[in-house]
Backbone as JSON Lines, residues from 0, in Angstrom:
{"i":0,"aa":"X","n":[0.82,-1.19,0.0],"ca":[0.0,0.0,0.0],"c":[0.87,1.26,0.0]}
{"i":1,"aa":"X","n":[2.0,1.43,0.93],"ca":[2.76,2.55,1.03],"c":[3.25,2.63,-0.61]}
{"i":2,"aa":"X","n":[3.45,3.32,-0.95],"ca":[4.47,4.03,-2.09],"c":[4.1,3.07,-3.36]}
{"i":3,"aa":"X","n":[2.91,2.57,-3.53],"ca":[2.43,1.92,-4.41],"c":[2.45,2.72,-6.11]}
{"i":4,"aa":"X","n":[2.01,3.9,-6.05],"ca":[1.98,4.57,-7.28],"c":[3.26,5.21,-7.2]}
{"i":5,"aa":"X","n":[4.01,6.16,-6.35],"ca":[5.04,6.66,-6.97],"c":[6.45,6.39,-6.24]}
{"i":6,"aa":"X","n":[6.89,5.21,-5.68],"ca":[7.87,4.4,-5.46],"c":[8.57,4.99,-4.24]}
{"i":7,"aa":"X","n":[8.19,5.58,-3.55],"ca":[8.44,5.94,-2.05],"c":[8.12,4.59,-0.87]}
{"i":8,"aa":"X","n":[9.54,4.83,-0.45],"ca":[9.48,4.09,0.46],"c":[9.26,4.62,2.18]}
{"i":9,"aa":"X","n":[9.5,3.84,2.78],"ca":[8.68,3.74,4.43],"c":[9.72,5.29,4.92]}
{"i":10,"aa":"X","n":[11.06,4.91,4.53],"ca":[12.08,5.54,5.3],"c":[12.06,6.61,4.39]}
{"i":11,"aa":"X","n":[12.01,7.25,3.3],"ca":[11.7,8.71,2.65],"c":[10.74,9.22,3.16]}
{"i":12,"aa":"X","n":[9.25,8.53,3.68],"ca":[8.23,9.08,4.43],"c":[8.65,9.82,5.58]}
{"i":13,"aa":"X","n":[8.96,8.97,6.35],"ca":[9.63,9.04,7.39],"c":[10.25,10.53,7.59]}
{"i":14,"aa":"X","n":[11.54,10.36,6.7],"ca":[12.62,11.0,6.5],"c":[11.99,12.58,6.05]}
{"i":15,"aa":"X","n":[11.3,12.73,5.72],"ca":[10.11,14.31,5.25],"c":[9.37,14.68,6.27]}
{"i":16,"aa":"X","n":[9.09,13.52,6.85],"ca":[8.39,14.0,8.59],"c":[8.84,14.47,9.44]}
{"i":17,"aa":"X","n":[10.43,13.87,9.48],"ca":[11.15,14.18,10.7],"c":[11.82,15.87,10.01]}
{"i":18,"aa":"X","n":[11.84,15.97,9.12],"ca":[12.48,17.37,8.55],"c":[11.52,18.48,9.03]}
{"i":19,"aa":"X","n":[10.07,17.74,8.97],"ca":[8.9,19.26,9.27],"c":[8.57,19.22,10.44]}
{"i":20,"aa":"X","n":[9.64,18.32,11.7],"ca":[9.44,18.53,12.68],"c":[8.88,17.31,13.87]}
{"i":21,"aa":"X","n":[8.25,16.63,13.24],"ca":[7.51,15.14,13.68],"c":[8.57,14.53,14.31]}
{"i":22,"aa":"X","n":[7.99,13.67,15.88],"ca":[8.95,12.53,15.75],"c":[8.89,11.43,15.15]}
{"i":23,"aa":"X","n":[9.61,10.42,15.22],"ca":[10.17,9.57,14.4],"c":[8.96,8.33,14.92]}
{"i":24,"aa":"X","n":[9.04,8.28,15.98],"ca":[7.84,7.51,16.63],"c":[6.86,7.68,15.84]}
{"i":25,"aa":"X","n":[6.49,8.86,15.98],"ca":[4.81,9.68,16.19],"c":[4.62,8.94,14.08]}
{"i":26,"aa":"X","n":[5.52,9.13,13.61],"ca":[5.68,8.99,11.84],"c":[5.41,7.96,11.59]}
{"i":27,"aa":"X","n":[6.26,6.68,12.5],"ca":[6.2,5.25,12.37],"c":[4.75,4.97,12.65]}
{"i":28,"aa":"X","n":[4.0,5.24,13.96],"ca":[2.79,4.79,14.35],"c":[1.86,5.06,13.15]}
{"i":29,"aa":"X","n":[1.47,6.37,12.19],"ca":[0.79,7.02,11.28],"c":[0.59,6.26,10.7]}
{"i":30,"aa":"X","n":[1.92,5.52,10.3],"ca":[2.58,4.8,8.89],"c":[1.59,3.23,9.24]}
{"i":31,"aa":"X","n":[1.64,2.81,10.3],"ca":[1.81,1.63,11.05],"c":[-0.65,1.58,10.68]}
{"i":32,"aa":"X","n":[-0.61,2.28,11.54],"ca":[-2.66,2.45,11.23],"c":[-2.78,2.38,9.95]}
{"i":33,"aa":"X","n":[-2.05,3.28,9.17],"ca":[-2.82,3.1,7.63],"c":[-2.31,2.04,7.12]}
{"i":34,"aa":"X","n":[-1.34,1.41,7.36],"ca":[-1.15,-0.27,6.82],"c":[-2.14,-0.76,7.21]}
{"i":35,"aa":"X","n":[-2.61,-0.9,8.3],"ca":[-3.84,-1.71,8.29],"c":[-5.08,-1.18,8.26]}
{"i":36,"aa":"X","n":[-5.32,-0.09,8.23],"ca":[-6.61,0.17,7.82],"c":[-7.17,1.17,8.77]}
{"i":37,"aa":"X","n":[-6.64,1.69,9.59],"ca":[-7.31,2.68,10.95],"c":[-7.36,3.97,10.39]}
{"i":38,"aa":"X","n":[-8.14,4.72,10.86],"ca":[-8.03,6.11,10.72],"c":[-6.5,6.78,11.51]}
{"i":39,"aa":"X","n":[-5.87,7.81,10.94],"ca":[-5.21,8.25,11.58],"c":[-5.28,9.49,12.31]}
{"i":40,"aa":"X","n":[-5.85,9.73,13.59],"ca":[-6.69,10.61,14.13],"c":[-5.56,11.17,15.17]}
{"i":41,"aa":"X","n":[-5.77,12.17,15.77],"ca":[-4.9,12.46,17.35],"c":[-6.03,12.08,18.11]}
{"i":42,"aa":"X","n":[-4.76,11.4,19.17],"ca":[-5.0,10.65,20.31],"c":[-4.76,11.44,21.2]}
{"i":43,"aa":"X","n":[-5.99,11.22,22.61],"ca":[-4.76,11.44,23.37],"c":[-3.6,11.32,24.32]}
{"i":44,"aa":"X","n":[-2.81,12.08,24.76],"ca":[-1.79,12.22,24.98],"c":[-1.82,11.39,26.61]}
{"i":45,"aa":"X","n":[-0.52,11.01,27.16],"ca":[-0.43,10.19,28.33],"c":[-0.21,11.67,29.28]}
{"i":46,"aa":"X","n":[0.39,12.38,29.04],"ca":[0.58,13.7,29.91],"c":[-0.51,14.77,29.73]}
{"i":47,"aa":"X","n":[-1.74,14.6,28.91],"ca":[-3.0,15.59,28.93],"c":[-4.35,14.69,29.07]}
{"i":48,"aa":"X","n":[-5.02,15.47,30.29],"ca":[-5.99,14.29,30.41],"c":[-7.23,14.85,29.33]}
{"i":49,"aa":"X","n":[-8.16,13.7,28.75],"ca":[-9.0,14.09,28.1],"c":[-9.91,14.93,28.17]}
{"i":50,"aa":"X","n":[-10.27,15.21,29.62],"ca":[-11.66,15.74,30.02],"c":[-10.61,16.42,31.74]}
{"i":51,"aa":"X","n":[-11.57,17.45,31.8],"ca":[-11.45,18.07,33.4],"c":[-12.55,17.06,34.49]}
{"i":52,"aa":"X","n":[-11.95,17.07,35.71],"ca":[-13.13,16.76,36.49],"c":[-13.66,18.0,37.12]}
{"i":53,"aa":"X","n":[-14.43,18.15,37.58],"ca":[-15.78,19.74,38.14],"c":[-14.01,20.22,39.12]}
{"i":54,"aa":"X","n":[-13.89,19.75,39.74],"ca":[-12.44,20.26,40.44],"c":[-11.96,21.0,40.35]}
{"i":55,"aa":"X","n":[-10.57,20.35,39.46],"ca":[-9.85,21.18,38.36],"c":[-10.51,22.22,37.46]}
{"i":56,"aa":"X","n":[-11.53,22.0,36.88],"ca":[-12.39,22.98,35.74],"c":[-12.49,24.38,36.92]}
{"i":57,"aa":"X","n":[-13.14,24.23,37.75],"ca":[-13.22,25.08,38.94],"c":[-11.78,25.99,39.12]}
{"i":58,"aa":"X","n":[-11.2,25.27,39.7],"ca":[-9.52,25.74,39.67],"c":[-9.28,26.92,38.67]}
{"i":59,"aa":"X","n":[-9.13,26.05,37.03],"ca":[-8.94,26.6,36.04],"c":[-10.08,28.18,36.1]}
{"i":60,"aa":"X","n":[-11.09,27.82,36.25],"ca":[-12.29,29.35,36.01],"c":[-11.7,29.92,37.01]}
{"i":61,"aa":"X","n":[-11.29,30.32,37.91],"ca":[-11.04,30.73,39.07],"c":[-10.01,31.4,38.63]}
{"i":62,"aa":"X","n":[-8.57,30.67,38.27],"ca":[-7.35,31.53,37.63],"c":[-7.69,32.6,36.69]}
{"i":63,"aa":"X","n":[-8.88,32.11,35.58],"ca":[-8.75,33.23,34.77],"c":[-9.31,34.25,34.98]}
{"i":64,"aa":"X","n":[-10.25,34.26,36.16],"ca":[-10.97,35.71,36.53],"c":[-9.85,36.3,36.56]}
{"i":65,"aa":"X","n":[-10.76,37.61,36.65],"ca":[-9.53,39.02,36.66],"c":[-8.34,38.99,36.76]}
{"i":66,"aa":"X","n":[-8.46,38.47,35.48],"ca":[-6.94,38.69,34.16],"c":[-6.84,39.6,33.2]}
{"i":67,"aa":"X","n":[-6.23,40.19,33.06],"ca":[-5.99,41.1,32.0],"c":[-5.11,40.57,30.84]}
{"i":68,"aa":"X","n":[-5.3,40.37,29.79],"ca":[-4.65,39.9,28.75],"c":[-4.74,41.11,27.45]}
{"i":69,"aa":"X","n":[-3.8,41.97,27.06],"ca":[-3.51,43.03,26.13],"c":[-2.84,42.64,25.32]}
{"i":70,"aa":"X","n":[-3.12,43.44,23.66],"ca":[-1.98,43.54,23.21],"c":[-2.3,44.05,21.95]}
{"i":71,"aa":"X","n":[-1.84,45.09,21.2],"ca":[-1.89,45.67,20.32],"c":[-1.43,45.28,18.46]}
{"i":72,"aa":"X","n":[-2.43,45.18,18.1],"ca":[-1.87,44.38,16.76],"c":[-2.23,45.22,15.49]}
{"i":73,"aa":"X","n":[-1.14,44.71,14.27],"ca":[-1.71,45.3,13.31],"c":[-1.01,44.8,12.05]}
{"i":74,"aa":"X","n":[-0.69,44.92,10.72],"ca":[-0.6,44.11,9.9],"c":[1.01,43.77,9.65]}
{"i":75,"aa":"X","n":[1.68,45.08,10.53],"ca":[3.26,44.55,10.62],"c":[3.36,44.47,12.02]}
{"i":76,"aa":"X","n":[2.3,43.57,12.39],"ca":[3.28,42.65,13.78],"c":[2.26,42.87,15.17]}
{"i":77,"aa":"X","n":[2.44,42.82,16.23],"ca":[2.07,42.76,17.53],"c":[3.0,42.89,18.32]}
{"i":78,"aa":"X","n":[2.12,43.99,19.35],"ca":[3.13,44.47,20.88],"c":[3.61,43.28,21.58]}
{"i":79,"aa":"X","n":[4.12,43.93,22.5],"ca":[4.21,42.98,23.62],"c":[2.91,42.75,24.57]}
{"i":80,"aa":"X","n":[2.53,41.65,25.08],"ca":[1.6,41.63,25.63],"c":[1.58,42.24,27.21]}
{"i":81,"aa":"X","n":[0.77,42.38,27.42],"ca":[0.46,42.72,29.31],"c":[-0.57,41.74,29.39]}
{"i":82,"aa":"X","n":[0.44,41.11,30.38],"ca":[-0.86,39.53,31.19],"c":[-0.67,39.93,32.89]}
{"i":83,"aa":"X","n":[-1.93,40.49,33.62],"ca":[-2.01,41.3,34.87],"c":[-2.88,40.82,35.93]}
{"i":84,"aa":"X","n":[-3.37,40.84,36.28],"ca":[-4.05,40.4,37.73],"c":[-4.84,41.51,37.47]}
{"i":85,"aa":"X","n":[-6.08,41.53,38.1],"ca":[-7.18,42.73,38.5],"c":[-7.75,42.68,39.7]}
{"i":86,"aa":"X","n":[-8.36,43.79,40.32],"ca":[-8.79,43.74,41.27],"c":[-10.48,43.37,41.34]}
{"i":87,"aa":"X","n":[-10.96,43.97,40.28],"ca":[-12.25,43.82,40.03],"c":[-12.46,43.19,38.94]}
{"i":88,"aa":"X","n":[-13.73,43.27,37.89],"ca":[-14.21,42.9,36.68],"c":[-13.07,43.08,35.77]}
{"i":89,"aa":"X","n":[-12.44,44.62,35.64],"ca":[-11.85,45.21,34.91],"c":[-10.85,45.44,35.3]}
{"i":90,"aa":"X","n":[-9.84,46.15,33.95],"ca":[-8.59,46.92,34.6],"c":[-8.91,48.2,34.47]}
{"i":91,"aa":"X","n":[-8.42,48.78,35.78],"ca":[-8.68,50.37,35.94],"c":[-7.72,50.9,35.06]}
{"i":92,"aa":"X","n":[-8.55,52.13,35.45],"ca":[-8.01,53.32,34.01],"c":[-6.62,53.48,34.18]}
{"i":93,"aa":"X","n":[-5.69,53.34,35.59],"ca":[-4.38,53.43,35.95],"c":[-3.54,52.25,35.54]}
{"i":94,"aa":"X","n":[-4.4,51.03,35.38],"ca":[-3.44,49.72,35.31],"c":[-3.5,50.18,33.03]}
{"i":95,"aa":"X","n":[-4.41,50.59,32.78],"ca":[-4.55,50.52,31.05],"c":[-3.6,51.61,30.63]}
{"i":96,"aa":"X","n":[-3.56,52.82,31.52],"ca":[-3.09,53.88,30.39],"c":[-1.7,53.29,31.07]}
{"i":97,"aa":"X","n":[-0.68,52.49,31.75],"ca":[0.61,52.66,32.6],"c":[0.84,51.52,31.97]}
{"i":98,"aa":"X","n":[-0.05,50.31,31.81],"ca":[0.68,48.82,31.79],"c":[0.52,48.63,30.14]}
{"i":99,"aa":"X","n":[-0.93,48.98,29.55],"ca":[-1.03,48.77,28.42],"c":[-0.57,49.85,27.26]}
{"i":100,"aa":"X","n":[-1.21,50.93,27.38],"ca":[-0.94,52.13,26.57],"c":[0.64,52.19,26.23]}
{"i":101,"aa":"X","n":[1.2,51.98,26.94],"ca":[2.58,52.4,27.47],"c":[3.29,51.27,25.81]}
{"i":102,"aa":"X","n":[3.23,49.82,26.73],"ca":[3.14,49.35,25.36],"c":[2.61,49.64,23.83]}
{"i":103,"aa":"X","n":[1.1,49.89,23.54],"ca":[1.16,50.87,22.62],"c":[2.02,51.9,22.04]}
{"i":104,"aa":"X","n":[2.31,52.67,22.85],"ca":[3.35,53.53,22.28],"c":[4.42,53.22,21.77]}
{"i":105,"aa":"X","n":[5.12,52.19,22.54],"ca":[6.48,51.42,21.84],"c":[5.9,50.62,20.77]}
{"i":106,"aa":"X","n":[5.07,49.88,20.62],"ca":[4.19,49.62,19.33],"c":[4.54,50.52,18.4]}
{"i":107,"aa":"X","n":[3.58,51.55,18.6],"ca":[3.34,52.65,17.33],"c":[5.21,53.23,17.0]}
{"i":108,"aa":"X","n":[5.96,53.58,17.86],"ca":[7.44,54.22,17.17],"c":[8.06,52.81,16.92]}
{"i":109,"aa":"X","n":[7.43,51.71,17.23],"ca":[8.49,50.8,16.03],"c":[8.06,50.23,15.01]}
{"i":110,"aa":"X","n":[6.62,50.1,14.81],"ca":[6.3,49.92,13.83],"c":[5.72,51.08,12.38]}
{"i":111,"aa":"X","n":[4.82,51.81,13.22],"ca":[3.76,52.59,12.83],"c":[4.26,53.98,12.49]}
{"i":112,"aa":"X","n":[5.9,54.34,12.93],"ca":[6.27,55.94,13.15],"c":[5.65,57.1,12.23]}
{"i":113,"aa":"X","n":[5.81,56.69,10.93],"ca":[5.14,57.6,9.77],"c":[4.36,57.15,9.19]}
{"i":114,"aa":"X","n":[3.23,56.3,9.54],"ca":[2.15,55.4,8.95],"c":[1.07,56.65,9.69]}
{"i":115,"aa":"X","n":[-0.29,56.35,8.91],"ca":[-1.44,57.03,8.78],"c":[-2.2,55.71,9.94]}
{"i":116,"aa":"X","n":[-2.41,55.86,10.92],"ca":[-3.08,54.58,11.89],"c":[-4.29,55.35,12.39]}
{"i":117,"aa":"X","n":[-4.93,54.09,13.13],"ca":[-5.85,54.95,14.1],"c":[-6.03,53.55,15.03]}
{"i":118,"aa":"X","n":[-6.03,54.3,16.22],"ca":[-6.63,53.18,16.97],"c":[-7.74,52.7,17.55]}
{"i":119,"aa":"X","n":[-8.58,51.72,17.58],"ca":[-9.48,51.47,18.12],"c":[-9.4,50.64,19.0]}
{"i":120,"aa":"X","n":[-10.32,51.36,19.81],"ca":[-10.64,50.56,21.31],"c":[-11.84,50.23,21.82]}
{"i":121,"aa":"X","n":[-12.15,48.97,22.17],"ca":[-13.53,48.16,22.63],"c":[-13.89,49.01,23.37]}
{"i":122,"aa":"X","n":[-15.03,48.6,24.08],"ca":[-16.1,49.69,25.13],"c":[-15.55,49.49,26.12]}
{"i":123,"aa":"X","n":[-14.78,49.23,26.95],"ca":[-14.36,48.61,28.34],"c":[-14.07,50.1,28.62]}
{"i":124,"aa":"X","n":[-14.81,49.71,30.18],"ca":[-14.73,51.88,30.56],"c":[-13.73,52.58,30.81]}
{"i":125,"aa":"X","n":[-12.38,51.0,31.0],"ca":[-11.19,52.31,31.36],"c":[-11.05,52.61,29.46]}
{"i":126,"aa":"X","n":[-10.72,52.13,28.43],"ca":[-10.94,52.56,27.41],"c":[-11.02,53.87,26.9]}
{"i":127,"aa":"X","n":[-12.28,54.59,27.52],"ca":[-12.9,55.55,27.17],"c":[-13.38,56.69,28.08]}
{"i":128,"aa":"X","n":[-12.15,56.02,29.41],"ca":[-12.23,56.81,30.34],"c":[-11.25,58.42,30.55]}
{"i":129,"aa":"X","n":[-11.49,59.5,31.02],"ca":[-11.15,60.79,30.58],"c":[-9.97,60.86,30.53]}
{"i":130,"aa":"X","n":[-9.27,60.11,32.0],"ca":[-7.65,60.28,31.9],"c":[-7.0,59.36,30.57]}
{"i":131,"aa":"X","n":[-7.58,58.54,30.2],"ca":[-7.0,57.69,29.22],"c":[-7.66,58.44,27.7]}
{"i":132,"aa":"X","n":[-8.6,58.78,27.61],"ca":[-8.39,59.79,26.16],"c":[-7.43,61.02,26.26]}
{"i":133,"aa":"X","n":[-7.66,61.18,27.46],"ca":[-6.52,62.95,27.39],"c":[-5.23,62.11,27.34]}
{"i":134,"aa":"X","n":[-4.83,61.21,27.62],"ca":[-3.45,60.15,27.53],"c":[-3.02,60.14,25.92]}
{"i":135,"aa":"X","n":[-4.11,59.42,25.42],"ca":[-4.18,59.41,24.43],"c":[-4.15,60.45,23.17]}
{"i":136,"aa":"X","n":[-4.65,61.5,23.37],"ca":[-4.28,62.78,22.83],"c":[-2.99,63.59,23.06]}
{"i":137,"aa":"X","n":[-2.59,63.64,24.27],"ca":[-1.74,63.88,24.77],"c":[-0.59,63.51,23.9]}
{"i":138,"aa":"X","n":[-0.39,62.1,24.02],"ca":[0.6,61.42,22.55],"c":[0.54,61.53,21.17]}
{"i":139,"aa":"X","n":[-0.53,62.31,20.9],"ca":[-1.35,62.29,18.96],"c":[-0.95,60.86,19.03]}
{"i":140,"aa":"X","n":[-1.68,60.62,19.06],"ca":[-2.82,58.78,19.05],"c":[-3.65,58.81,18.44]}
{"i":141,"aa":"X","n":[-4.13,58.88,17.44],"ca":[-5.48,58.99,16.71],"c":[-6.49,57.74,17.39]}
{"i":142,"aa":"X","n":[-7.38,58.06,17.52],"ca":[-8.26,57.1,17.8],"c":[-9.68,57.02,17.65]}
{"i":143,"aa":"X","n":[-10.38,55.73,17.34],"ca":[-11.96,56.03,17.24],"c":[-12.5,56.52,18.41]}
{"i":144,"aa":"X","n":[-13.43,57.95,18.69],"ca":[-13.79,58.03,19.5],"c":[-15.12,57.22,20.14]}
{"i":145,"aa":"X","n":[-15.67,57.32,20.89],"ca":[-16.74,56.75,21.66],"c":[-18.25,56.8,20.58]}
{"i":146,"aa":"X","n":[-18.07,58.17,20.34],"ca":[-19.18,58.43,19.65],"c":[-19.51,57.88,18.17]}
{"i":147,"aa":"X","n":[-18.56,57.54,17.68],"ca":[-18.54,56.68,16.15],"c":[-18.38,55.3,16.68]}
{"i":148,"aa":"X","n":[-18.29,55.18,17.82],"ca":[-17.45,53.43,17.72],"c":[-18.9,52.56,17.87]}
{"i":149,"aa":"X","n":[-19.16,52.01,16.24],"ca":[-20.37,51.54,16.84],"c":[-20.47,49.95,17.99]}
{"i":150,"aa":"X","n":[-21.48,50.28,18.31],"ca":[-21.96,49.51,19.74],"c":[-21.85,48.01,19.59]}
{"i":151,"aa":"X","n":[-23.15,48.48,18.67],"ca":[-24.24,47.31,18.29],"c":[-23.71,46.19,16.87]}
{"i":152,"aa":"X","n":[-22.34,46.44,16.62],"ca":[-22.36,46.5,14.49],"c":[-20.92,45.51,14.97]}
{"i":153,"aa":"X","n":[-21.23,44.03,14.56],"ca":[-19.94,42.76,15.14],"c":[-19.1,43.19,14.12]}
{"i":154,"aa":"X","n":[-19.61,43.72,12.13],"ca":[-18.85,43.62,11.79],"c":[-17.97,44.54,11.59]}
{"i":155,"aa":"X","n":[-18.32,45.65,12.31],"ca":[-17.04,47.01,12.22],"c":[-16.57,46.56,13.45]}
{"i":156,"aa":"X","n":[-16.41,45.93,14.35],"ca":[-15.36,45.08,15.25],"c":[-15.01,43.98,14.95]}
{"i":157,"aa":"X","n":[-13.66,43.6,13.92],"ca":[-13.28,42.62,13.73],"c":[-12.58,41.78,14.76]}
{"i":158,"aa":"X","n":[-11.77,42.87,15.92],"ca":[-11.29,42.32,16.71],"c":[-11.99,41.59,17.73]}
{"i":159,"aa":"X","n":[-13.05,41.92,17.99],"ca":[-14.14,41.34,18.92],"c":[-13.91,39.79,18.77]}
{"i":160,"aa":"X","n":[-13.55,39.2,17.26],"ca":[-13.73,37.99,16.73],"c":[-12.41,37.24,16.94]}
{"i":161,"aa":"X","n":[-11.69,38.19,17.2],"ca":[-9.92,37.33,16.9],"c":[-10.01,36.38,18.36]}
């Protein structure tokens, strides 16, 4: 069955797998199901369990509350991220314009310096909160303001989707 039409053998298979990274194992087993007839599906793994029990799942929801996860993107590249702790729902207007913005800015002078940009920002209230637009102006930041940014409209927020 292997290399029946165009004369490839077990160990050239092989040998193309292990180049794009595969182990040598993981290649042999592939090789090994479709000789006999199995689907070759991912399994899983001895070190990832299939399923959470209510426990752990618990655990896990628990860590990700009030997290802050940032990061500024655009078609030449992405900031550095800010991954933060919160105190509440949100990050306050002090943790966005100091931890995140900040990044932004090194964003925009290494990528963006003489580019025509604008930035937009989701509804989250530090966002659109006073010290963080006057921040934002402050730097000539162009940005969508509040009043155009529509609300209601998924598809003029693409990022909503990423």
């Amino acid at each position: 069955m292997l290399g029946q039409k165009n004369n490839l053998k077990k160990i050239d298979i092989v040998k193309h797998f292990v180049l794009e990274g595969y182990k040598r194992s993981t290649v042999y087993d592939a090789i090994k199901r479709c000789e006999i007839g199995l689907a070759i599906e991912d399994c899983p793994r001895s070190d990832c369990p299939t399923s959470f029990n209510k426990k752990n799942l618990k655990c896990l929801q628990n860590a990700a509350e009030n997290r802050v996860i940032w990061l500024a993107l655009s078609a030449k590249g992405f900031s550095k991220p800010f991954i933060g702790a919160t105190q509440g729902p949100a990050a306050t207007t002090d943790v966005y314009i100091h931890q995140c913005l900040s990044k932004l800015l090194s964003f925009i002078n290494e990528h963006h310096v003489h580019d025509d940009y604008v930035f937009w920002p989701d509804f989250a209230s530090s966002h659109y909160a006073r010290e963080t637009t006057e921040w934002l102006i402050q730097h000539n930041i162009k940005f969508i303001s509040k009043e155009v940014n529509p609300q209601k409209v998924p598809k003029a927020q693409p990022i909503e989707d990423f």
